[in-house]
Coordinates of C-alpha atoms in Angstrom, one line a residue:
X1 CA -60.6 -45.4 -140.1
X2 CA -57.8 -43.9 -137.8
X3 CA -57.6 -45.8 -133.7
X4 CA -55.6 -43.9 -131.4
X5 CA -54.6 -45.9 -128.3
X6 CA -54.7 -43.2 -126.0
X7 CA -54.2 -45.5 -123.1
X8 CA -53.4 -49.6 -122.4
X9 CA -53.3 -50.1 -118.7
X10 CA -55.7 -51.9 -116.9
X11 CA -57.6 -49.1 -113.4
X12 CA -54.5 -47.7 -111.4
X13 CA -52.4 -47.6 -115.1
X14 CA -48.5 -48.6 -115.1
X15 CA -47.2 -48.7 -112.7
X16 CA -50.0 -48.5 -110.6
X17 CA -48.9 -45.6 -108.1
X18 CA -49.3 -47.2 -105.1
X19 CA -48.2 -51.0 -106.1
X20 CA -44.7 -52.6 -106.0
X21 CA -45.3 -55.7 -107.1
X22 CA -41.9 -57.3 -109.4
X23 CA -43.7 -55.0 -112.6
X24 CA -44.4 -51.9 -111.2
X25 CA -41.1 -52.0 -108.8
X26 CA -39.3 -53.2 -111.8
X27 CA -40.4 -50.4 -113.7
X28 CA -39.4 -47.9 -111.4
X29 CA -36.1 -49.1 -111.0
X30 CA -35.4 -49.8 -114.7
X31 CA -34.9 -53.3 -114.1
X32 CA -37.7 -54.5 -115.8
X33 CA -37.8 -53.9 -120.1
X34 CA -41.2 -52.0 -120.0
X35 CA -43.5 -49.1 -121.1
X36 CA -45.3 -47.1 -118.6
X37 CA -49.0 -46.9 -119.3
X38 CA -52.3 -44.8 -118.4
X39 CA -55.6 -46.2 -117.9
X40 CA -57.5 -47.7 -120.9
X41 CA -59.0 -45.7 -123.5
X42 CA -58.9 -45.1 -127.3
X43 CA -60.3 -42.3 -129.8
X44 CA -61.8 -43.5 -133.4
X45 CA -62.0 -40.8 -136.7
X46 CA -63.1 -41.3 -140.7
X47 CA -61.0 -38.5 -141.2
X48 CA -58.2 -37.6 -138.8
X49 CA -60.3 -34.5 -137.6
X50 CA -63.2 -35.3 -135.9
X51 CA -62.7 -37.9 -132.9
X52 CA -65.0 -40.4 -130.6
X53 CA -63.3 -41.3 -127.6
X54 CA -64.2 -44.4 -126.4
X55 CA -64.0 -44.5 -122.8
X56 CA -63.1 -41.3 -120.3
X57 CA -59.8 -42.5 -118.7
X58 CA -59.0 -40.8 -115.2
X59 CA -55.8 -40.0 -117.1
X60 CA -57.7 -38.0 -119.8
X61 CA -55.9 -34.8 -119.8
X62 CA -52.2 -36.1 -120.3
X63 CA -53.8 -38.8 -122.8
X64 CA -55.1 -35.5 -125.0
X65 CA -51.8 -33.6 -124.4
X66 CA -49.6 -36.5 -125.8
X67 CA -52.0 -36.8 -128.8
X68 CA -51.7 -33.8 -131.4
X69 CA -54.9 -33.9 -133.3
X70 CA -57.1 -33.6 -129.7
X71 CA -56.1 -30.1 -129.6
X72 CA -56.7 -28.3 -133.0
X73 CA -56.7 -24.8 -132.1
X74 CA -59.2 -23.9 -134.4
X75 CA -60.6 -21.3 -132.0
X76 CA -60.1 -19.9 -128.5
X77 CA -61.2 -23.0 -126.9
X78 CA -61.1 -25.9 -128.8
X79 CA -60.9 -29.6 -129.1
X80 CA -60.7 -33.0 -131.3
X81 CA -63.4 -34.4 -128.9
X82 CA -66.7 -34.9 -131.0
X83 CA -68.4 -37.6 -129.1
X84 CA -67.5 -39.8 -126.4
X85 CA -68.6 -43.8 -126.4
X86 CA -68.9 -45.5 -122.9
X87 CA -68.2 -49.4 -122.8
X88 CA -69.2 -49.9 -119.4
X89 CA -69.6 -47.3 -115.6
X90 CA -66.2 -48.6 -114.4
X91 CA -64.7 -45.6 -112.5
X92 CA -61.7 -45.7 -114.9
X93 CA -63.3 -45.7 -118.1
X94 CA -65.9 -42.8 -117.3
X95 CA -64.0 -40.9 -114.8
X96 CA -62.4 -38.3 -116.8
X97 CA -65.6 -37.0 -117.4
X98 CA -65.0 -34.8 -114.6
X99 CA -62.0 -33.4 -116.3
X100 CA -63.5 -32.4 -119.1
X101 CA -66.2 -30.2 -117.7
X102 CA -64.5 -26.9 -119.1
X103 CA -65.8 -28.2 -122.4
X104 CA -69.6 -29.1 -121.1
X105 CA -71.6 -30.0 -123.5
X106 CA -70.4 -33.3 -124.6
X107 CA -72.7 -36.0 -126.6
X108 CA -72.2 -39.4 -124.9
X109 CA -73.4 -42.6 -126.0
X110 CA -74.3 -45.3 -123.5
X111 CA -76.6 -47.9 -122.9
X112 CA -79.8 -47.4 -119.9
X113 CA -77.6 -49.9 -117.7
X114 CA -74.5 -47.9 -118.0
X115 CA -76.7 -44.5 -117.6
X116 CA -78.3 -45.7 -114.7
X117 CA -75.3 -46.2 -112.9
X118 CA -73.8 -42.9 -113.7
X119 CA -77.1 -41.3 -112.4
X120 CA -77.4 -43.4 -109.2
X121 CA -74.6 -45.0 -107.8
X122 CA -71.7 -43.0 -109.1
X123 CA -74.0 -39.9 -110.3
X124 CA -71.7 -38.1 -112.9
X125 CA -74.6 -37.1 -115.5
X126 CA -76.1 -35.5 -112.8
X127 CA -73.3 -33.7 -111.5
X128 CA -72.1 -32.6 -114.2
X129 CA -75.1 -30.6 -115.1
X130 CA -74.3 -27.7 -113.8
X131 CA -71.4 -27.2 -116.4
X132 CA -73.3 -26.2 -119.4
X133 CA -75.7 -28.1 -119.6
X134 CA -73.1 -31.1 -118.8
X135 CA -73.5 -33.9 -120.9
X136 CA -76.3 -35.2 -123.2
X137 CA -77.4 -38.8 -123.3
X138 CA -77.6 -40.3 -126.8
X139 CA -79.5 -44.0 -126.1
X140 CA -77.0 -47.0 -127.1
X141 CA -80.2 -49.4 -128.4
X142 CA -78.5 -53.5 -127.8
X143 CA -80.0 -54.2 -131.0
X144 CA -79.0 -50.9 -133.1
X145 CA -76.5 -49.9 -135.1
X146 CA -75.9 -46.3 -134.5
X147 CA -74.2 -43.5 -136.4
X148 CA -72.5 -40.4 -134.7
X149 CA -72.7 -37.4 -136.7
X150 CA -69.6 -36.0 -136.3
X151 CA -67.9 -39.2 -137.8
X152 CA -70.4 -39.9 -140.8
X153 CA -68.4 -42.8 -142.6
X154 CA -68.1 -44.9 -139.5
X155 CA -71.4 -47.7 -138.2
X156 CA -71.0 -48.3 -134.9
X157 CA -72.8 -52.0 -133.8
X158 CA -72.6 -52.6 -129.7
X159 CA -72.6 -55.9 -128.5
X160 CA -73.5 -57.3 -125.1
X161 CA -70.7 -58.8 -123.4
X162 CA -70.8 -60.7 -120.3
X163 CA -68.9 -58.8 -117.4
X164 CA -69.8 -57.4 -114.3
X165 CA -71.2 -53.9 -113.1
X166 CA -68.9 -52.0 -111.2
X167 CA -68.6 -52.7 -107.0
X168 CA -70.4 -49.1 -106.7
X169 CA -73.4 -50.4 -108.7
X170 CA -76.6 -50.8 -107.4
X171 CA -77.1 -54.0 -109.4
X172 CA -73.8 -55.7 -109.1
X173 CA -75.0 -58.8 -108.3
X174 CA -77.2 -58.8 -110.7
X175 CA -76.0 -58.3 -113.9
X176 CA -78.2 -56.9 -117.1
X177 CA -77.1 -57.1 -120.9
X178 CA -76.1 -53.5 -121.8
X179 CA -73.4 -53.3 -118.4
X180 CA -70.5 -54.1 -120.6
X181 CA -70.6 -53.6 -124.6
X182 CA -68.0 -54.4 -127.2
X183 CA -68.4 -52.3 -130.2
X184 CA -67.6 -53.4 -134.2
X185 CA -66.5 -50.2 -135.7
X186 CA -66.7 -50.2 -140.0
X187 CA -65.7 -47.4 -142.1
X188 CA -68.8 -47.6 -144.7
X189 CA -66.0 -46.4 -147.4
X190 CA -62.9 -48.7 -146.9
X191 CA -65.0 -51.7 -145.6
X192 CA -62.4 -52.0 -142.6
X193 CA -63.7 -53.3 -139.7
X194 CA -62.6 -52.4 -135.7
X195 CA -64.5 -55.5 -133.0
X196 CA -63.0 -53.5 -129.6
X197 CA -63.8 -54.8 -126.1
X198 CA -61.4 -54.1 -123.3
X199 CA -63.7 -56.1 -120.8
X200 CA -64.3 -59.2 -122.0
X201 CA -65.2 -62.0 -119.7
X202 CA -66.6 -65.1 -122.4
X203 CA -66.3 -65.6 -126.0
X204 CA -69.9 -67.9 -127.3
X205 CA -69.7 -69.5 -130.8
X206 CA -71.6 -66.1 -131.8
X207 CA -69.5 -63.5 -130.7
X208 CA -66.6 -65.6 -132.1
X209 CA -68.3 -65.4 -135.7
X210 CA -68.8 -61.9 -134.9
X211 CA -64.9 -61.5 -134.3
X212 CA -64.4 -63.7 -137.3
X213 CA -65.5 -61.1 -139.7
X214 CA -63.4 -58.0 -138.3
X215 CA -60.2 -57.0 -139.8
X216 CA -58.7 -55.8 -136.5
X217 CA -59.3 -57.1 -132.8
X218 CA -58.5 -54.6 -129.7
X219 CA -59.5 -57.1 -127.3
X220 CA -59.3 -57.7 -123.6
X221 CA -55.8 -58.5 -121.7
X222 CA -56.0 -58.1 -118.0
X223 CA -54.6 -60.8 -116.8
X224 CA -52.4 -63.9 -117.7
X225 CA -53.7 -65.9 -115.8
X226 CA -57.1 -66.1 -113.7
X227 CA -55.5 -66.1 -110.2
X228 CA -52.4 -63.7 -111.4
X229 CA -53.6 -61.5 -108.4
X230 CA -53.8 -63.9 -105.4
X231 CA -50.2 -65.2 -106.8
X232 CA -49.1 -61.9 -106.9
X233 CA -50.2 -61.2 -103.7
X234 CA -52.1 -57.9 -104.2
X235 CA -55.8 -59.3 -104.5
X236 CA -58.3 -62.2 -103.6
X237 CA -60.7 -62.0 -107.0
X238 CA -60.0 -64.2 -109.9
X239 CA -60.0 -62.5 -113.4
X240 CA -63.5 -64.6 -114.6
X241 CA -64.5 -63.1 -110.9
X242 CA -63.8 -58.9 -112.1
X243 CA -65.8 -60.3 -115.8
X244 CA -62.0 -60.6 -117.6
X245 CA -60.7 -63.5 -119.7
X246 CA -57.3 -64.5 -118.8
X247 CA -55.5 -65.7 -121.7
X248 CA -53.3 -68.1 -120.6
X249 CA -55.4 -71.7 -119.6
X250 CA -57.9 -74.1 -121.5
X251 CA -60.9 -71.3 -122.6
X252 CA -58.2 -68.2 -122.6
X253 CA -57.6 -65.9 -124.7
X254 CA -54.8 -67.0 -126.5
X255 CA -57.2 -70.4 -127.4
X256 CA -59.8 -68.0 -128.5
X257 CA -57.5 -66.2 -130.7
X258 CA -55.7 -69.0 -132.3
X259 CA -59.2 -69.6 -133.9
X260 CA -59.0 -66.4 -135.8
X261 CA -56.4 -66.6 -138.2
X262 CA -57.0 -64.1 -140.5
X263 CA -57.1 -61.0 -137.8
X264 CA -55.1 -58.7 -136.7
X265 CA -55.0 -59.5 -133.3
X266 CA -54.2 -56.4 -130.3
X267 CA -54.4 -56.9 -126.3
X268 CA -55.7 -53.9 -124.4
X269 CA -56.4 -52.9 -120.5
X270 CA -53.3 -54.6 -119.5
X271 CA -53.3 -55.2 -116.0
X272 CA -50.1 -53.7 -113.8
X273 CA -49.5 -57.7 -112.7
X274 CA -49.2 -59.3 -116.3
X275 CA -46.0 -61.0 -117.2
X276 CA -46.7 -59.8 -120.7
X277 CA -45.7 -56.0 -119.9
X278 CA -41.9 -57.4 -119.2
X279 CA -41.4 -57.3 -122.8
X280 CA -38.3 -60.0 -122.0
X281 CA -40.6 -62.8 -120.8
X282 CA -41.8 -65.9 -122.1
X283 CA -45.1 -64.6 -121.9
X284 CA -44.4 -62.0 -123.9
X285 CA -42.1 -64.5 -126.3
X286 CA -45.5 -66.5 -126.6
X287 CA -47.7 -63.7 -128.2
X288 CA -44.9 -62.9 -130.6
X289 CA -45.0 -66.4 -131.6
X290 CA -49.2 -66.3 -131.8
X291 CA -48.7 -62.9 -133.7
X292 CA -51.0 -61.1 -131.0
X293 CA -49.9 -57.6 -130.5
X294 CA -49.7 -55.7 -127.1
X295 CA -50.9 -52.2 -127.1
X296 CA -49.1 -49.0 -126.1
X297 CA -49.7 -45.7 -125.5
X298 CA -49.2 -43.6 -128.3
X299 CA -50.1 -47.1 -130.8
X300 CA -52.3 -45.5 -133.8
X301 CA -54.2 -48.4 -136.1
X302 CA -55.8 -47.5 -139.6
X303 CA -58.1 -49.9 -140.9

């Protein structure tokens, strides 16, 4: 199984274009020992070829440009894209949807929660149906595994995950199992297993046997801490508040981690505000130390 990070960053990427906090002002200066980064999303093959993208980042069309294999030029138009997965309806993990309408029809996979926001409240299947055809629903069953055909040798098992629907939802308030999915991603011929979830709020004594028995975890790192934001001074929600798990604290991620010894273990949708981006900080020092891994663009995984 090939994982391409296509893109770390936490919505608004890194630096987030209109922020100055110390990381994005430090970046832009060069005083800060960083990597600029678009918005979350990876792509998955069994054989280098074929592609699933997991997630539509708004940054989509430089994510493809910096990433050979998405552009093949088998024919006149062409492209790696085979399928796309959708974890959840945020706006930046489905909006690059609207960029790729040139190459309308695309198979998607997503749960009824996730499809009924993109058909209401932000209404992109229904938009986009008036390129080609636009895109066709394939049903993400909570209790399925699921196979897509493109990309035969990988099983693909979602797993509830308690988050929160995006502010443009109509059920917001009211969350559903199937807003926010992780995925466990095996290759049926070299056993290696993938357990991705960039929105993570809680890890249950379940989902942490789950985690136990993956080879690789890409796995939520928004924040450092819950109430980074109000310290930083550039928002009022907590972390647990936006359905993240910070990973400093008692609970974190870090403590969650530590329990998994035998894992590789990768941080993901990394938040323009965390500490751990400075690559010079004793955050940062801390993960080395823990052995947890902080993803970049361009960062390719085979498992």
């Amino acid at each position: 199984m090939f994982v391409q990070i296509l893109g770390s960053a936490a919505g608004g990427g890194f630096p987030q274009w209109n922020c100055n906090c110390v990381n994005c002002a430090g970046l832009r200066d060069g005083s800060l020992n960083a990597k600029a980064r678009t918005q979350s999303s990876i792509a998955i093959s069994d054989d280098g070829v074929n592609w699933v993208l997991c997630n539509a980042s708004p940054d989509i069309r430089a994510q493809l440009q910096s990433f050979a294999p998405m552009q093949p030029g088998r024919a006149l138009r062409d492209t790696g894209i085979s399928a796309i997965i959708l974890m959840d309806s945020q706006i930046d993990h489905t909006t690059g949807l609207l960029s790729l309408r040139e190459g309308c029809p695309h198979n998607v996979w997503c749960t009824d929660m996730v499809h009924e926001d993109l058909s209401t409240g932000f209404p992109l299947f229904t938009m986009l149906t008036h390129w080609n055809g636009g895109l066709n629903w394939n049903r993400i069953e909570l209790d399925c595994s699921f196979i897509v055909p493109a990309c035969p040798n990988l099983r693909f098992t979602p797993l509830p995950l308690r988050s929160a629907a995006p502010p443009y939802s109509p059920h917001r308030f009211d969350p559903h199992p199937g807003d926010n999915i992780g995925l466990i991603v095996e290759d049926v011929n070299t056993g290696g297993k993938l357990f991705y979830a960039p929105g993570l709020g809680k890890v249950d004594a379940p989902l942490l046997k789950i985690m136990a028995g993956s080879d690789c975890l890409l796995v939520d790192g928004t924040m450092w801490d819950d109430d980074e934001m109000q310290r930083r001074g550039v928002g009022t929600r907590t972390g647990r508040e936006m359905g993240h798990l910070a990973q400093n604290g008692p609970g974190g991620m870090l403590e969650v981690l530590e329990q998994l010894p035998n894992q590789r273990k990768v941080l993901i949708h990394i938040n323009n505000t965390n500490p751990i981006l400075d690559e010079d900080s004793p955050e940062r020092a801390e993960l080395v130390r823990r052995d947890v891994e902080v993803a970049y663009d361009g960062m390719s995984i085979v498992l």
